[in-house]
CSV table of C-alpha atoms (C1' of nucleotides) in Angstrom, one decimal:
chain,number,residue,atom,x,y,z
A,179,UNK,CA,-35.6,11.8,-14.3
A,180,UNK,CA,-37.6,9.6,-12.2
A,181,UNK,CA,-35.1,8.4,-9.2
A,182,UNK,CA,-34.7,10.6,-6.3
A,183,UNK,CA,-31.9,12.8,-5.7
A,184,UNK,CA,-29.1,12.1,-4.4
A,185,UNK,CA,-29.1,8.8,-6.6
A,186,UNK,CA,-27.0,8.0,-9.2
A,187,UNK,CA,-25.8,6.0,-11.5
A,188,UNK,CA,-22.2,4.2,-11.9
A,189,UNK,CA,-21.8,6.6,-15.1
A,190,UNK,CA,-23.4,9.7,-13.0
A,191,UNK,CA,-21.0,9.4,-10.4
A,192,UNK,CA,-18.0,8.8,-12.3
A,193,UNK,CA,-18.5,11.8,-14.5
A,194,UNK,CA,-19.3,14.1,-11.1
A,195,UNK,CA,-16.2,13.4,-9.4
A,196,UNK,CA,-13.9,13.4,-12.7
A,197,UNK,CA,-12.9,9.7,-13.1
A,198,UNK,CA,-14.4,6.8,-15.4
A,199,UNK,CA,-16.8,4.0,-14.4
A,200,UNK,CA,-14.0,1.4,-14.7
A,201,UNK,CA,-11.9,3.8,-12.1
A,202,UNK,CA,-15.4,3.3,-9.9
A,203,UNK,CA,-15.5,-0.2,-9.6
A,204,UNK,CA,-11.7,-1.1,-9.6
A,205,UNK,CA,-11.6,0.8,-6.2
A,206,UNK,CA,-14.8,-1.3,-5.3
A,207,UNK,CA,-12.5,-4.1,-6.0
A,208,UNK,CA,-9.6,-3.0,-3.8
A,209,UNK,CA,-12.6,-2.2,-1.2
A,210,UNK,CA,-12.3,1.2,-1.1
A,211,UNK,CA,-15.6,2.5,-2.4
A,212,UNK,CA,-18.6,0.3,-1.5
A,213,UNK,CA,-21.1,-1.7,-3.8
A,214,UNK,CA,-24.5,-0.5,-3.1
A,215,UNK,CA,-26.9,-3.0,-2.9
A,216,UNK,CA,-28.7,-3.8,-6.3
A,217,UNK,CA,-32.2,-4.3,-6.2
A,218,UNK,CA,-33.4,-7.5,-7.7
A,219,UNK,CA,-33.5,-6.9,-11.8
A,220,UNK,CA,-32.2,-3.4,-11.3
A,221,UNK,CA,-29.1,-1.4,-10.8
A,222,UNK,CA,-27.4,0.2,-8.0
A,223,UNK,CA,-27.8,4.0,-6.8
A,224,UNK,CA,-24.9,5.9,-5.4
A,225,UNK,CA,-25.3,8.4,-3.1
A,226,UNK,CA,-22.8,12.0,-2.8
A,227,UNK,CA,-21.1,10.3,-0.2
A,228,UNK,CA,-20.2,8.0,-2.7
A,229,UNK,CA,-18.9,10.9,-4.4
A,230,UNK,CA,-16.7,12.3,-1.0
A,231,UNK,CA,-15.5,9.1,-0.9
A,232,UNK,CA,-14.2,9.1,-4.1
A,233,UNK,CA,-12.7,12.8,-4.5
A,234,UNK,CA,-11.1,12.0,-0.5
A,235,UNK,CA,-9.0,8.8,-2.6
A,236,UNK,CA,-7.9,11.6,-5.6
A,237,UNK,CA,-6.7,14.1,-2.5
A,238,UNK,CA,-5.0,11.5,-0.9
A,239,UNK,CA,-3.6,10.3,-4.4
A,240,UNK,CA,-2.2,13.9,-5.1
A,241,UNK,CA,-0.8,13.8,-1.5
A,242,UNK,CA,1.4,10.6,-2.7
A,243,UNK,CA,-0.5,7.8,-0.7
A,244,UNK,CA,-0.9,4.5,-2.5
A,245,UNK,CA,-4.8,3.0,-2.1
A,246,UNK,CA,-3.5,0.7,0.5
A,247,UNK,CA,-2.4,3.7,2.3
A,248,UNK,CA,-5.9,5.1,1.3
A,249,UNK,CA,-7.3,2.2,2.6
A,250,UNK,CA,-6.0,2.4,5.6
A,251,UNK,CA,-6.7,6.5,6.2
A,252,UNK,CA,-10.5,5.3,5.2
A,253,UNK,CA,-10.7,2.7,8.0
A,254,UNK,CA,-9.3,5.4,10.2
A,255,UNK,CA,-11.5,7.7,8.9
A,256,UNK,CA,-15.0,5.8,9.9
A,257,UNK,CA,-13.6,5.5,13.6
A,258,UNK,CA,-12.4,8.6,14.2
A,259,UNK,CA,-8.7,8.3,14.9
A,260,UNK,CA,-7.1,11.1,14.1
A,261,UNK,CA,-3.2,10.3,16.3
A,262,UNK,CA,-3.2,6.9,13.8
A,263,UNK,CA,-3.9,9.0,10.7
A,264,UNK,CA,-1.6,11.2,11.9
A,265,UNK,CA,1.1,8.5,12.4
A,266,UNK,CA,0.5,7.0,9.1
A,267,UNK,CA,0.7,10.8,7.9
A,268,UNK,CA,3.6,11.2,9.6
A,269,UNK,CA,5.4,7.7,7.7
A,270,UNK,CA,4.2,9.1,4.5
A,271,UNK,CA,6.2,12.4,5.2
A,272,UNK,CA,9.1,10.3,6.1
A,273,UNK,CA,8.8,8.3,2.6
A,274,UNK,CA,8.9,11.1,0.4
A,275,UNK,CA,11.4,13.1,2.2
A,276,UNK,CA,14.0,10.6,1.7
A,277,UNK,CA,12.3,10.3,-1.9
A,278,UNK,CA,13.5,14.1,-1.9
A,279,UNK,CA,17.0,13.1,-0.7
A,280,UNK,CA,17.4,10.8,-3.5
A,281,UNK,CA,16.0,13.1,-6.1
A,282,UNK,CA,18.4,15.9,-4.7
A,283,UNK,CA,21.3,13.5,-5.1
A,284,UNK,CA,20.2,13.2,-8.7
A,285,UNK,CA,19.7,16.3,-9.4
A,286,UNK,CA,22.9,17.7,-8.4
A,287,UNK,CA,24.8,15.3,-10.1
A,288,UNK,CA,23.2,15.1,-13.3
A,289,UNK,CA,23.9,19.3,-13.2
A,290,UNK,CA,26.9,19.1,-12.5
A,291,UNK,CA,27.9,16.5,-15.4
A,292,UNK,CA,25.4,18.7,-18.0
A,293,UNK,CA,27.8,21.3,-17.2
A,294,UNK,CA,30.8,19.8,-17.7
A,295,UNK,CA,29.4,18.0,-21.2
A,296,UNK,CA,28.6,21.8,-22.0
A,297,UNK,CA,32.0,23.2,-21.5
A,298,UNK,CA,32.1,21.8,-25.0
A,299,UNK,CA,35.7,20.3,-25.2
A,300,UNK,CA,35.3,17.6,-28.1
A,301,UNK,CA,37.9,15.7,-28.7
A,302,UNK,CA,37.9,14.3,-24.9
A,303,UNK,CA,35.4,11.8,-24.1
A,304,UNK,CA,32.0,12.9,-23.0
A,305,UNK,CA,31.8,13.5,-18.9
A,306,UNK,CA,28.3,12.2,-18.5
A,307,UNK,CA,29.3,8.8,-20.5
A,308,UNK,CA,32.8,8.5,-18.4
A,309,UNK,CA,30.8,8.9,-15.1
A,310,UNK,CA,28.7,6.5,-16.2
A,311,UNK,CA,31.3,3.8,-16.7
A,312,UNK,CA,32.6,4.5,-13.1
A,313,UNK,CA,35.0,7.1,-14.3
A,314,UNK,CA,38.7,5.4,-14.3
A,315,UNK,CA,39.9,3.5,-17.5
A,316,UNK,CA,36.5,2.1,-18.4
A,317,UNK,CA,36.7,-0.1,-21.3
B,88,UNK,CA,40.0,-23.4,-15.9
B,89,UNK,CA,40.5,-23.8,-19.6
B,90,UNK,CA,39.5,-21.1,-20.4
B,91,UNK,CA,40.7,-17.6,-22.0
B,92,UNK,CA,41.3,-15.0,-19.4
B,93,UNK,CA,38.4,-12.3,-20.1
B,94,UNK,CA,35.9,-15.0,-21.1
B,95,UNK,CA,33.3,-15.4,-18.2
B,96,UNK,CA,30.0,-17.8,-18.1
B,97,UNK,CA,26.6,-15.6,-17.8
B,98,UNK,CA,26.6,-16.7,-14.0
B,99,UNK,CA,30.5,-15.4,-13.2
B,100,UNK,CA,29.6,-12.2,-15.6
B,101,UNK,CA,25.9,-11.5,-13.0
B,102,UNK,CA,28.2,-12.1,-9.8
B,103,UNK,CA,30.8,-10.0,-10.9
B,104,UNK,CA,28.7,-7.1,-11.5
B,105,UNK,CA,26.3,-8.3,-9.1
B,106,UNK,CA,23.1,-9.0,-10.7
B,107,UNK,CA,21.1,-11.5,-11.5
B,108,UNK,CA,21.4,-14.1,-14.5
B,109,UNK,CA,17.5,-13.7,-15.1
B,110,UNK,CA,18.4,-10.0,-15.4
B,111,UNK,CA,20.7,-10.0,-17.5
B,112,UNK,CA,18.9,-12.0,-19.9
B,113,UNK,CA,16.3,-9.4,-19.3
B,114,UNK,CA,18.6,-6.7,-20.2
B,115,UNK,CA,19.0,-8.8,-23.5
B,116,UNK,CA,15.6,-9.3,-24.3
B,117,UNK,CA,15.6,-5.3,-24.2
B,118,UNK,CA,18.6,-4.5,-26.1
B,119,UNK,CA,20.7,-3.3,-23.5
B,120,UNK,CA,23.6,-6.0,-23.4
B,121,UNK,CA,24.5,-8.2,-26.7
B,122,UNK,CA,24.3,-11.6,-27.0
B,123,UNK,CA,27.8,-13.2,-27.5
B,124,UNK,CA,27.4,-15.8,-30.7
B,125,UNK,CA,27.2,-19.5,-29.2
B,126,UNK,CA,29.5,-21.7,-30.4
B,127,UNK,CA,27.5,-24.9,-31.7
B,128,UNK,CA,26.7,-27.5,-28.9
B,129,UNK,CA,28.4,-24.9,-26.4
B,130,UNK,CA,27.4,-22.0,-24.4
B,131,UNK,CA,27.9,-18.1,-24.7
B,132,UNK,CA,30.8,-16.5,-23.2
B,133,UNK,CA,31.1,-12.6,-21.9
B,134,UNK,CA,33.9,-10.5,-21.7
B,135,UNK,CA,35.0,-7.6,-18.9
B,136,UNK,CA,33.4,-5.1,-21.7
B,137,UNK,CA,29.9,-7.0,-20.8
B,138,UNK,CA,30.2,-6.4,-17.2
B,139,UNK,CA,31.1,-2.4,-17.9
B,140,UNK,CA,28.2,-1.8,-20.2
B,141,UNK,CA,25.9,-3.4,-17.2
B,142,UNK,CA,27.8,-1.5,-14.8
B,143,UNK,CA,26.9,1.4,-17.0
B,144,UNK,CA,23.4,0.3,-16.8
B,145,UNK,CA,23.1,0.0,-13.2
B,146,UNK,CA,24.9,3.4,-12.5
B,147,UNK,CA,22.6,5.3,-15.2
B,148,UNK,CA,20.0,3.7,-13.0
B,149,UNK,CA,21.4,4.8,-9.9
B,150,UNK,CA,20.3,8.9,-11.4
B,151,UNK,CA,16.7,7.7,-12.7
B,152,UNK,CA,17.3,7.1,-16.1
B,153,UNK,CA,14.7,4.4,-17.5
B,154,UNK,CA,15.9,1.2,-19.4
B,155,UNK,CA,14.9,3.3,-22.3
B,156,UNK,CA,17.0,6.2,-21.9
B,157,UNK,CA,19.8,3.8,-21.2
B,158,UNK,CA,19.6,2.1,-24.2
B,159,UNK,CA,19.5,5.6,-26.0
B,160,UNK,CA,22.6,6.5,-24.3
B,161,UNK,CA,24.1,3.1,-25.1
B,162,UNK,CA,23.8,4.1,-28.7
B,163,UNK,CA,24.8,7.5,-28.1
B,164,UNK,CA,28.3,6.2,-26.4
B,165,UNK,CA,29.1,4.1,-29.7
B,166,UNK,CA,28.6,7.3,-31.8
B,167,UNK,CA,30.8,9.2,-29.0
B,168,UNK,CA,27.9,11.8,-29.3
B,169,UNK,CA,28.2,14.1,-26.2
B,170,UNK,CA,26.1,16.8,-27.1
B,171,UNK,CA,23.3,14.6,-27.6
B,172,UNK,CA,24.0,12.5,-24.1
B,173,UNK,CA,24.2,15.9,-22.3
B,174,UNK,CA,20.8,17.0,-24.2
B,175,UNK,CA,18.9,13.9,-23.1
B,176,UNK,CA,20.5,14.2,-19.8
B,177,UNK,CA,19.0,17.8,-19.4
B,178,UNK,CA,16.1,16.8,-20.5
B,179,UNK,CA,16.2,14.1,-17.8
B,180,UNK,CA,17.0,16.7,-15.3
B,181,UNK,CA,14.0,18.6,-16.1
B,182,UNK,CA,11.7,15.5,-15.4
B,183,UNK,CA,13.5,15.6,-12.0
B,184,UNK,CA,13.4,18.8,-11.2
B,185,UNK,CA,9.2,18.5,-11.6
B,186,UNK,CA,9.4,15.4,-9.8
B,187,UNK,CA,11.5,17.3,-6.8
B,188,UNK,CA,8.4,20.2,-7.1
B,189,UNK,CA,6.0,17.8,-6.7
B,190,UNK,CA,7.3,16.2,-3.6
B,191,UNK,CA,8.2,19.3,-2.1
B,192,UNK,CA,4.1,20.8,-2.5
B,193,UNK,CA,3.6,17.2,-0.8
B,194,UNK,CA,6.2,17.6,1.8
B,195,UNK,CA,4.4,21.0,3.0
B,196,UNK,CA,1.3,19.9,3.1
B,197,UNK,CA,2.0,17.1,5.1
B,198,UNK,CA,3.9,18.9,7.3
B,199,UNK,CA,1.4,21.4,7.5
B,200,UNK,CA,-1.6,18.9,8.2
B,201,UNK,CA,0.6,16.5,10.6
B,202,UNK,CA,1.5,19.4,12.9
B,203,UNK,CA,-2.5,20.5,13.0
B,204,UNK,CA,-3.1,17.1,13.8
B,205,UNK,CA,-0.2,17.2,16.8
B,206,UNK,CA,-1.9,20.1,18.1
B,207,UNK,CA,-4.0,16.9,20.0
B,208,UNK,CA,-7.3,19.2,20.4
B,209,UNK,CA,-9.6,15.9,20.2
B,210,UNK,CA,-13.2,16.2,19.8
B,211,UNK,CA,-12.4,18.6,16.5
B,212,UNK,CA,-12.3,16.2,13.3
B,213,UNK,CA,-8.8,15.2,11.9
B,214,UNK,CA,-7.6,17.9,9.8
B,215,UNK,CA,-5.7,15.6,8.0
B,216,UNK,CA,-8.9,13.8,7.6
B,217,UNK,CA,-11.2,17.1,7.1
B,218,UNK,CA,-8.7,18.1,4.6
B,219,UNK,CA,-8.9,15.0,1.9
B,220,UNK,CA,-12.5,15.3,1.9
B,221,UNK,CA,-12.2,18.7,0.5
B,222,UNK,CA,-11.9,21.0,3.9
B,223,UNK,CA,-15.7,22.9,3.5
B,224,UNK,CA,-18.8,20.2,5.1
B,225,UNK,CA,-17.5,17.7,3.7
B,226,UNK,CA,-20.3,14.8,4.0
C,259,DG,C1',30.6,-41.9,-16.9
C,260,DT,C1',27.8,-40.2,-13.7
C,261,DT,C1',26.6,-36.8,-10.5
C,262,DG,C1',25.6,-31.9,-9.6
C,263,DA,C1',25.9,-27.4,-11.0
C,264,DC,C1',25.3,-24.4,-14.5
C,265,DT,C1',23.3,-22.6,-19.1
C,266,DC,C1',19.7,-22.0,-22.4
C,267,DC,C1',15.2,-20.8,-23.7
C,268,DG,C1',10.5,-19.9,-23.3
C,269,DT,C1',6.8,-18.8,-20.6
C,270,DA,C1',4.4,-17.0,-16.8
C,271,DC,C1',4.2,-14.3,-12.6
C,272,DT,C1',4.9,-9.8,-9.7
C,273,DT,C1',3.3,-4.7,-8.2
C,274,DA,C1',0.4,-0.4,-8.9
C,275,DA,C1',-3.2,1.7,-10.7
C,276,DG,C1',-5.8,1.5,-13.8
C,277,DT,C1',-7.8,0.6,-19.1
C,278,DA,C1',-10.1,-2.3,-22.5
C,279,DC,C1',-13.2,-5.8,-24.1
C,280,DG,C1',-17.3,-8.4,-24.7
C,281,DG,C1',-21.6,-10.4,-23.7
C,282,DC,C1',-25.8,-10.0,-21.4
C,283,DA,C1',-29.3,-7.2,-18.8
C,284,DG,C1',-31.7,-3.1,-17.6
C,285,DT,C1',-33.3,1.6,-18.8
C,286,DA,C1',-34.9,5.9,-21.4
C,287,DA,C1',-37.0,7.9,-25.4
C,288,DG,C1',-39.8,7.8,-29.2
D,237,DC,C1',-41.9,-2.1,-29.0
D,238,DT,C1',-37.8,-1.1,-30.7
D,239,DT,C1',-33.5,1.4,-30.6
D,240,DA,C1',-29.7,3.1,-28.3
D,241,DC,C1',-27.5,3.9,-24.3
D,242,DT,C1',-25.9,2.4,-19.8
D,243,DG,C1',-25.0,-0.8,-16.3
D,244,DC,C1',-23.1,-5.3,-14.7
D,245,DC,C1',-19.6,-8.6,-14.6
D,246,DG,C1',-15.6,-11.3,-15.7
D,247,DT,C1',-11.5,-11.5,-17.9
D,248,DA,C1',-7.5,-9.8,-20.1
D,249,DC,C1',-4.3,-6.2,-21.2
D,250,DT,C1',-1.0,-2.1,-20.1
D,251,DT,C1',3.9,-0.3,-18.2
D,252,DA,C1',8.5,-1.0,-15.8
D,253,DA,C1',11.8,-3.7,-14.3
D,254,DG,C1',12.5,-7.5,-13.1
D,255,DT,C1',11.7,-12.6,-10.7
D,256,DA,C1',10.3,-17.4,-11.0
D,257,DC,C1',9.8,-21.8,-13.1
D,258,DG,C1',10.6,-25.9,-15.9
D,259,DG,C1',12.7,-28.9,-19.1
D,260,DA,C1',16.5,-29.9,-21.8
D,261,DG,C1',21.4,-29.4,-22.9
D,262,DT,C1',26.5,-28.7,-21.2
D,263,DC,C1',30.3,-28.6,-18.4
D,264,DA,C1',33.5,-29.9,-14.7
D,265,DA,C1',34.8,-33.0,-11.2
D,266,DC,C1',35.2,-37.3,-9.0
DNA sequence: GTTGACTCCGTACTTAAGTACGGCAGTAAG
DNA sequence: CTTACTGCCGTACTTAAGTACGGAGTCAAC
């Protein structure tokens, strides 16, 4: 291994942080990973920070922010602001709790109607199906 | 209006139920609603049972269901096969219920890393920050 | 009997977050 | 020097659930 360390390749830094090279330079697309320079009639080195920057977008990711969420926590990031990240924190929360409320709603109902289709009386015309159809006379 | 009671253009049949005409073409294309026979150098006409099975649609939507599970319950309705709706819907449920766990481990940790950053003691990176690089010196 | 609205049909575009492909260039090993 | 990977880059495809568009045919009203 002749470069230096703490320089990788594309392929090198990809398989270090657990994603694939076309993962790499789709979020170089969307401008959330950098394109190191390449040297004339060579290719570019990343560098571990490279690889931070990276594994930060996957934690975010597992936290539910989108990339241009991500994006936006990365500019933050390089100047420091910690109330704005907070904020933007802070609207995320608010997002998935009333994703939380929705999937509550859900939940409960579709329960209560598995129940009901469980009680097992054939013959009358399956609860979940009826609900469906907005209960009352349906066809 | 010459026309039978119970026989509605694609437009009065989308405003009824209140979609779109371009989606319920789409939910033809997919299977979900037929497509009445046109009568030669005339157009198609839908009846009240249309507008139920795309009520039925949007009201399966309403609790999550893809177009695909629709469609499976569809079939399962003309078969009047409530075991197997109740079955799919608890298998449904379970998808929820690991959606509802997921967004409750993301609900805590925001909460958790929003608070940290209310606690305003500048100068100290974000913790919400710190944290999606991994906590431990992160660069 | 001609407007104007509506229908029909096919095709293409949208968002999100990638994945896949293909040709050409650079690199590593023997 | 050649072989076999990689890297680079652009383009196209994927899924879900639609939305948008454009041209040609129909229908209803004046």
């Amino acid at each position: 291994m002749r470069h230096r360390e703490g320089a990788w390749t594309i392929g090198r830094l990809a398989k270090t942080v657990g994603v694939t090279v076309e993962t790499i330079r789709f979020y170089q697309r969307r401008g959330l990973v950098r394109e190191p320079p390449r040297p004339p009639g060579g290719i570019r080195h990343y560098t571990p920070e490279d690889g931070a920057r990276v594994r930060f977008i996957k934690s975010a990711q597992r936290l539910g922010f989108s990339l241009d969420e991500i994006r936006h926590l990365l500019r933050l990031d390089e100047g420091m602001q910690c109330d704005a990240a907070a904020k933007l924190a802070a609207q995320h929360l608010d997002g998935v709790r009333m994703r939380l409320q929705d999937l509550r709603r859900i939940e409960t109902t579709l329960e209560i109607l598995v129940e009901q289709c469980g009680q097992g009386k054939e013959k009358v015309a399956c609860p979940l199906i009826m609900s469906l159809y907005g209960d009352k006379n349906y066809k």
